[in-house]
CSV table of C-alpha atoms in Angstrom, one decimal:
chain,number,residue,atom,x,y,z
A,933,MET,CA,0.0,0.0,0.0
A,934,ALA,CA,2.8,2.4,1.0
A,935,GLN,CA,4.8,1.4,-2.2
A,936,SER,CA,1.7,2.1,-4.3
A,937,GLY,CA,1.3,5.5,-2.7
A,938,THR,CA,5.0,6.3,-3.3
A,939,ARG,CA,4.7,5.2,-7.0
A,940,ASN,CA,1.7,7.5,-7.5
A,941,SER,CA,3.5,10.4,-5.9
A,942,TYR,CA,6.2,10.2,-8.6
A,943,ARG,CA,3.9,10.0,-11.6
A,944,TRP,CA,4.1,13.8,-12.1
A,945,MET,CA,7.7,13.2,-13.2
A,946,VAL,CA,6.6,11.7,-16.5
A,947,ALA,CA,4.6,14.9,-17.3
A,948,PRO,CA,7.5,16.6,-19.2
A,949,ALA,CA,7.8,13.6,-21.4
A,950,VAL,CA,4.1,13.5,-22.1
A,951,ILE,CA,3.9,17.2,-22.8
A,952,PHE,CA,6.9,17.0,-25.1
A,953,ALA,CA,5.4,14.0,-27.0
A,954,ALA,CA,2.1,15.9,-27.3
A,955,ALA,CA,3.8,19.0,-28.6
A,956,MET,CA,6.1,17.3,-31.1
A,957,ILE,CA,3.9,14.4,-32.3
A,958,VAL,CA,0.2,14.8,-31.5
A,959,TYR,CA,-0.2,18.5,-32.3
A,960,PRO,CA,1.6,18.5,-35.7
A,961,PHE,CA,-0.4,15.5,-36.8
A,962,CYS,CA,-3.8,16.9,-35.6
A,963,TYR,CA,-2.9,20.3,-37.4
A,964,ALA,CA,-2.1,18.4,-40.6
A,965,LEU,CA,-5.3,16.5,-40.3
A,966,TRP,CA,-7.3,19.8,-39.9
A,967,LEU,CA,-5.5,21.3,-42.9
A,968,SER,CA,-6.4,18.3,-45.0
A,969,PHE,CA,-10.1,19.2,-44.5
A,970,SER,CA,-9.4,22.9,-45.6
A,971,ASP,CA,-8.7,24.9,-48.7
A,972,VAL,CA,-5.6,26.8,-47.7
A,973,GLN,CA,-2.9,28.7,-49.7
A,974,LEU,CA,0.3,30.2,-48.3
A,975,GLY,CA,-0.6,33.5,-46.7
A,976,SER,CA,-4.3,33.0,-46.6
A,977,ASP,CA,-6.7,31.8,-43.9
A,978,PRO,CA,-7.9,28.1,-44.1
A,979,ARG,CA,-11.4,27.5,-45.4
A,980,PHE,CA,-13.1,24.3,-44.3
A,981,ILE,CA,-14.2,22.2,-47.3
A,982,GLY,CA,-14.8,18.8,-45.6
A,983,PHE,CA,-13.6,15.9,-47.7
A,984,GLY,CA,-13.0,18.1,-50.7
A,985,ASN,CA,-9.3,17.4,-50.8
A,986,TYR,CA,-9.8,13.7,-50.5
A,987,THR,CA,-12.4,13.6,-53.2
A,988,ARG,CA,-10.0,15.5,-55.5
A,989,MET,CA,-7.2,13.2,-54.5
A,990,LEU,CA,-9.1,10.1,-55.5
A,991,ALA,CA,-9.7,11.6,-59.0
A,992,ASP,CA,-6.1,12.8,-59.4
A,993,GLY,CA,-4.0,10.6,-61.7
A,994,GLU,CA,-0.7,12.0,-60.1
A,995,PHE,CA,-1.9,10.6,-56.7
A,996,TRP,CA,-2.4,7.1,-58.1
A,997,ASN,CA,0.9,7.3,-59.9
A,998,GLY,CA,2.6,8.4,-56.7
A,999,LEU,CA,0.9,5.6,-54.7
A,1000,ARG,CA,2.0,3.0,-57.3
A,1001,LEU,CA,5.6,4.3,-57.3
A,1002,THR,CA,5.7,4.4,-53.4
A,1003,PHE,CA,4.6,0.7,-53.2
A,1004,PHE,CA,7.0,-0.3,-56.1
A,1005,LEU,CA,9.9,1.3,-54.2
A,1006,TYR,CA,8.7,-0.2,-50.9
A,1007,PHE,CA,8.4,-3.8,-52.1
A,1008,MET,CA,11.6,-3.8,-54.2
A,1009,ALA,CA,13.9,-2.1,-51.6
A,1010,LEU,CA,12.5,-3.9,-48.6
A,1011,GLY,CA,12.7,-7.3,-50.3
A,1012,ALA,CA,16.3,-6.8,-51.5
A,1013,GLN,CA,17.4,-5.5,-48.1
A,1014,LEU,CA,15.8,-8.4,-46.2
A,1015,VAL,CA,17.3,-11.1,-48.5
A,1016,LEU,CA,20.8,-9.5,-48.7
A,1017,GLY,CA,20.8,-8.4,-45.1
A,1018,THR,CA,19.9,-11.9,-43.9
A,1019,TRP,CA,22.6,-13.5,-46.0
A,1020,LEU,CA,25.2,-11.0,-44.9
A,1021,GLY,CA,24.2,-11.1,-41.3
A,1022,LEU,CA,24.4,-14.9,-41.1
A,1023,LEU,CA,27.7,-14.8,-42.9
A,1024,LEU,CA,29.2,-12.4,-40.4
A,1025,ALA,CA,27.7,-14.2,-37.4
A,1026,ARG,CA,29.5,-17.4,-38.5
A,1027,SER,CA,32.8,-15.7,-39.3
A,1028,GLN,CA,35.1,-14.8,-36.3
A,1029,SER,CA,37.9,-13.2,-38.3
A,1030,ALA,CA,37.9,-9.4,-38.8
A,1031,ARG,CA,34.3,-9.2,-37.4
A,1032,GLY,CA,35.0,-5.9,-35.6
A,1033,LEU,CA,36.6,-4.3,-38.7
A,1034,VAL,CA,33.7,-5.5,-40.9
A,1035,ARG,CA,31.2,-4.1,-38.5
A,1036,THR,CA,32.9,-0.7,-38.6
A,1037,VAL,CA,32.9,-0.7,-42.4
A,1038,MET,CA,29.3,-1.8,-42.6
A,1039,VAL,CA,28.1,1.0,-40.3
A,1040,SER,CA,29.5,3.6,-42.7
A,1041,PRO,CA,26.8,3.7,-45.4
A,1042,PHE,CA,23.8,4.4,-43.1
A,1043,MET,CA,25.9,6.9,-41.1
A,1044,LEU,CA,26.3,9.1,-44.1
A,1045,PRO,CA,23.8,12.1,-44.5
A,1046,PRO,CA,21.3,11.7,-47.3
A,1047,VAL,CA,22.7,14.7,-49.1
A,1048,VAL,CA,26.0,12.9,-49.3
A,1049,ILE,CA,24.4,9.8,-50.7
A,1050,GLY,CA,22.5,11.9,-53.2
A,1051,MET,CA,25.5,13.8,-54.4
A,1052,MET,CA,27.6,10.6,-54.7
A,1053,ALA,CA,24.8,9.0,-56.8
A,1054,ILE,CA,24.7,12.0,-59.1
A,1055,VAL,CA,28.4,11.9,-59.7
A,1056,ILE,CA,28.8,8.1,-60.0
A,1057,LEU,CA,25.7,7.6,-62.2
A,1058,ASP,CA,26.2,10.6,-64.5
A,1059,PRO,CA,25.7,9.2,-68.1
A,1060,SER,CA,28.6,11.3,-69.4
A,1061,PHE,CA,31.5,11.0,-67.0
A,1062,GLY,CA,30.2,8.7,-64.2
A,1063,ILE,CA,32.2,5.7,-63.2
A,1064,ALA,CA,29.2,3.4,-63.4
A,1065,ASN,CA,29.0,3.7,-67.2
A,1066,TRP,CA,32.8,3.3,-67.4
A,1067,ILE,CA,32.5,0.0,-65.6
A,1068,LEU,CA,29.8,-1.1,-68.0
A,1069,ALA,CA,32.0,-0.2,-70.9
A,1070,GLN,CA,34.9,-2.2,-69.6
A,1071,VAL,CA,32.8,-5.4,-69.5
A,1072,GLY,CA,31.3,-4.7,-73.0
A,1073,LEU,CA,27.8,-3.5,-71.9
A,1074,PRO,CA,26.1,-0.5,-73.3
A,1075,PRO,CA,25.9,2.7,-71.1
A,1076,ALA,CA,22.7,3.3,-69.1
A,1077,LEU,CA,20.9,6.6,-68.2
A,1078,TRP,CA,20.3,5.4,-64.7
A,1079,LEU,CA,18.4,8.4,-63.0
A,1080,SER,CA,17.5,10.0,-66.4
A,1081,ASP,CA,15.6,7.1,-67.8
A,1082,PRO,CA,11.9,6.7,-66.7
A,1083,SER,CA,12.2,2.9,-67.1
A,1084,THR,CA,15.2,2.6,-64.8
A,1085,VAL,CA,15.0,5.5,-62.3
A,1086,MET,CA,12.9,3.7,-59.6
A,1087,VAL,CA,15.1,0.6,-59.8
A,1088,THR,CA,18.2,2.8,-59.4
A,1089,ILE,CA,16.7,4.6,-56.4
A,1090,ALA,CA,15.8,1.3,-54.8
A,1091,ALA,CA,19.3,0.1,-55.4
A,1092,LEU,CA,20.7,3.2,-53.7
A,1093,ASP,CA,18.5,2.6,-50.6
A,1094,THR,CA,19.4,-1.1,-50.6
A,1095,TRP,CA,23.1,-0.2,-50.7
A,1096,GLN,CA,22.8,2.2,-47.8
A,1097,TRP,CA,20.5,0.2,-45.5
A,1098,THR,CA,21.3,-3.5,-46.2
A,1099,PRO,CA,24.2,-3.3,-43.6
A,1100,PHE,CA,21.7,-2.1,-41.0
A,1101,VAL,CA,19.5,-5.1,-41.6
A,1102,ALA,CA,22.6,-7.4,-41.5
A,1103,LEU,CA,23.7,-6.1,-38.1
A,1104,ILE,CA,20.2,-6.7,-36.7
A,1105,VAL,CA,20.1,-10.2,-38.1
A,1106,MET,CA,23.7,-10.9,-36.8
A,1107,GLY,CA,22.7,-9.8,-33.3
A,1108,GLY,CA,19.5,-11.9,-33.4
A,1109,TYR,CA,21.4,-15.0,-34.6
A,1110,LEU,CA,24.1,-14.7,-32.0
A,1111,SER,CA,21.5,-14.5,-29.2
A,1112,LEU,CA,19.8,-17.8,-30.3
A,1113,PRO,CA,20.3,-20.9,-28.2
A,1114,HIS,CA,23.0,-23.0,-29.9
A,1115,ASP,CA,21.9,-26.3,-28.4
A,1116,VAL,CA,19.0,-26.2,-30.9
A,1117,PHE,CA,21.4,-26.1,-33.8
A,1118,GLU,CA,23.5,-28.9,-32.3
A,1119,ALA,CA,20.3,-31.0,-31.9
A,1120,ALA,CA,19.4,-30.2,-35.6
A,1121,GLU,CA,22.9,-31.4,-36.7
A,1122,MET,CA,22.6,-34.6,-34.7
A,1123,ASP,CA,19.3,-35.3,-36.5
A,1124,GLY,CA,21.0,-34.8,-39.8
A,1125,ALA,CA,19.6,-31.3,-40.7
A,1126,ASN,CA,22.3,-29.4,-42.6
A,1127,GLY,CA,22.6,-26.6,-45.2
A,1128,TRP,CA,19.3,-25.5,-46.6
A,1129,PHE,CA,17.1,-27.7,-44.4
A,1130,ARG,CA,18.6,-26.3,-41.2
A,1131,PHE,CA,18.2,-22.7,-42.5
A,1132,ARG,CA,14.6,-23.3,-43.7
A,1133,TYR,CA,13.3,-25.3,-40.7
A,1134,VAL,CA,15.5,-24.1,-37.7
A,1135,THR,CA,17.3,-20.8,-38.4
A,1136,LEU,CA,14.5,-19.0,-40.3
A,1137,PRO,CA,11.7,-19.7,-37.8
A,1138,LEU,CA,13.9,-18.7,-34.8
A,1139,LEU,CA,15.0,-15.5,-36.6
A,1140,MET,CA,11.5,-14.6,-37.6
A,1141,PRO,CA,10.8,-12.1,-34.7
A,1142,THR,CA,14.1,-10.4,-35.5
A,1143,LEU,CA,13.3,-10.2,-39.2
A,1144,ILE,CA,9.9,-8.7,-38.5
A,1145,THR,CA,11.5,-6.1,-36.3
A,1146,ALA,CA,13.9,-5.2,-39.1
A,1147,THR,CA,10.9,-5.1,-41.5
A,1148,VAL,CA,9.0,-2.7,-39.3
A,1149,LEU,CA,12.0,-0.3,-39.0
A,1150,ARG,CA,12.8,-0.4,-42.7
A,1151,SER,CA,9.1,-0.1,-43.7
A,1152,VAL,CA,8.7,3.2,-41.9
A,1153,ASP,CA,11.9,4.5,-43.4
A,1154,ILE,CA,11.1,3.4,-47.0
A,1155,LEU,CA,7.5,4.6,-47.0
A,1156,ARG,CA,8.7,8.1,-45.9
A,1157,PHE,CA,11.7,8.1,-48.2
A,1158,PHE,CA,12.2,11.6,-49.6
A,1159,ASP,CA,15.6,13.2,-49.3
A,1160,VAL,CA,17.7,11.1,-51.7
A,1161,ILE,CA,14.9,11.1,-54.3
A,1162,TYR,CA,14.5,14.9,-54.2
A,1163,ILE,CA,18.3,15.4,-54.4
A,1164,THR,CA,18.8,13.1,-57.3
A,1165,THR,CA,15.7,13.5,-59.5
A,1166,GLN,CA,13.2,15.9,-57.8
A,1167,GLY,CA,10.5,13.4,-58.9
A,1168,GLY,CA,11.7,13.2,-62.6
A,1169,PRO,CA,12.2,12.5,-65.3
A,1170,GLY,CA,8.6,13.7,-65.8
A,1171,ASN,CA,6.7,12.0,-62.9
A,1172,ALA,CA,8.7,8.8,-63.1
A,1173,SER,CA,9.9,9.1,-59.5
A,1174,THR,CA,7.2,11.2,-58.0
A,1175,THR,CA,6.3,9.2,-54.9
A,1176,LEU,CA,3.7,10.4,-52.5
A,1177,ASN,CA,6.3,12.3,-50.5
A,1178,ILE,CA,7.6,14.1,-53.5
A,1179,LEU,CA,4.0,14.8,-54.7
A,1180,ALA,CA,3.0,16.3,-51.4
A,1181,TYR,CA,6.1,18.5,-51.2
A,1182,ARG,CA,5.6,19.8,-54.7
A,1183,ARG,CA,1.9,20.5,-54.2
A,1184,GLY,CA,2.5,22.1,-50.9
A,1185,PHE,CA,5.6,24.3,-51.5
A,1186,GLU,CA,5.7,24.7,-55.3
A,1187,PHE,CA,2.0,25.1,-56.0
A,1188,SER,CA,1.0,26.4,-52.5
A,1189,GLU,CA,-1.8,23.8,-52.1
A,1190,LEU,CA,-1.2,23.1,-48.4
A,1191,GLY,CA,-4.6,21.5,-47.8
A,1192,TYR,CA,-4.2,19.1,-50.7
A,1193,ALA,CA,-0.6,18.3,-49.7
A,1194,SER,CA,-1.8,17.6,-46.1
A,1195,ALA,CA,-4.5,15.2,-47.4
A,1196,VAL,CA,-1.8,13.3,-49.3
A,1197,MET,CA,0.5,13.1,-46.3
A,1198,VAL,CA,-2.4,12.0,-43.9
A,1199,THR,CA,-3.1,9.2,-46.4
A,1200,LEU,CA,0.5,8.2,-46.4
A,1201,SER,CA,0.7,8.3,-42.6
A,1202,ALA,CA,-2.4,6.0,-42.5
A,1203,ILE,CA,-0.5,3.6,-44.8
A,1204,VAL,CA,2.6,3.7,-42.5
A,1205,PHE,CA,0.5,3.2,-39.3
A,1206,GLY,CA,-1.4,0.3,-41.0
A,1207,SER,CA,1.8,-1.4,-42.0
A,1208,VAL,CA,3.3,-1.1,-38.5
A,1209,LEU,CA,0.1,-2.6,-37.0
A,1210,VAL,CA,0.1,-5.5,-39.4
A,1211,PHE,CA,3.8,-6.3,-38.7
A,1212,ALA,CA,3.2,-5.9,-34.9
A,1213,ARG,CA,0.5,-8.6,-35.1
A,1214,LEU,CA,2.8,-10.8,-37.2
A,1215,ARG,CA,5.6,-10.4,-34.6
A,1216,LYS,CA,3.3,-11.6,-31.8
A,1217,ALA,CA,2.3,-14.6,-33.9
A,1218,ALA,CA,6.0,-15.4,-34.7
A,1219,ALA,CA,7.2,-15.0,-31.1
A,1220,TRP,CA,8.6,-18.1,-29.5
């Protein structure tokens, strides 16, 4: 009883954290939600129009193109990062030599600022003097336009994100693998399970909660991916890389349609929250 009273008397100490969270998260989201129901231009007062922005959004071809590109980037980048990250993480976990040095090198890509990644990509992938086309020429392949070709720009952007964040997934997988009980693997070997069968029926199920955690972290990042796309292509060529983030930015700050841009971002936020909830349920189901 006395302990309960003491615990209650200290609850006020969490008030600063609650106020900070409300000021930095709840208020901006609620303000964006209110703007999404308004017709508002820069420098003018908002005018409530109900679901007008959402109705316009559903009839907007650029919105559906942005939604398609957002999901294309999401599935391509996330799939590549999970496959390559799992392979690399298991390889590092089983290798004792130079593990510390390799970890240091692996951390480097995702420690770089997005503007550095974008500028590096512009220089390396330049069709005229970039080293990427020089390498293609050395092996007898024709040059590519990379970020300037509508048919390759999204694949190139997905490759950039995969290069930067696969080491992050690999480190999570390596940590998860090293924390697994080794007697399970020893028992599997005694039963004759080796190679692919041990990975498929022992390692993968045990690693599933770790993989889902990595999936949640990368899902949030990929769905709100903006900076490198804007630095390298600004949504072009044409609308070939105009994801929902780029579309909302351009409508909000280039065309001064803050209400419509807010409706797009509220929709994207709902997609992000929905994916997190789905993966949270999957993680509970995969827990062991």
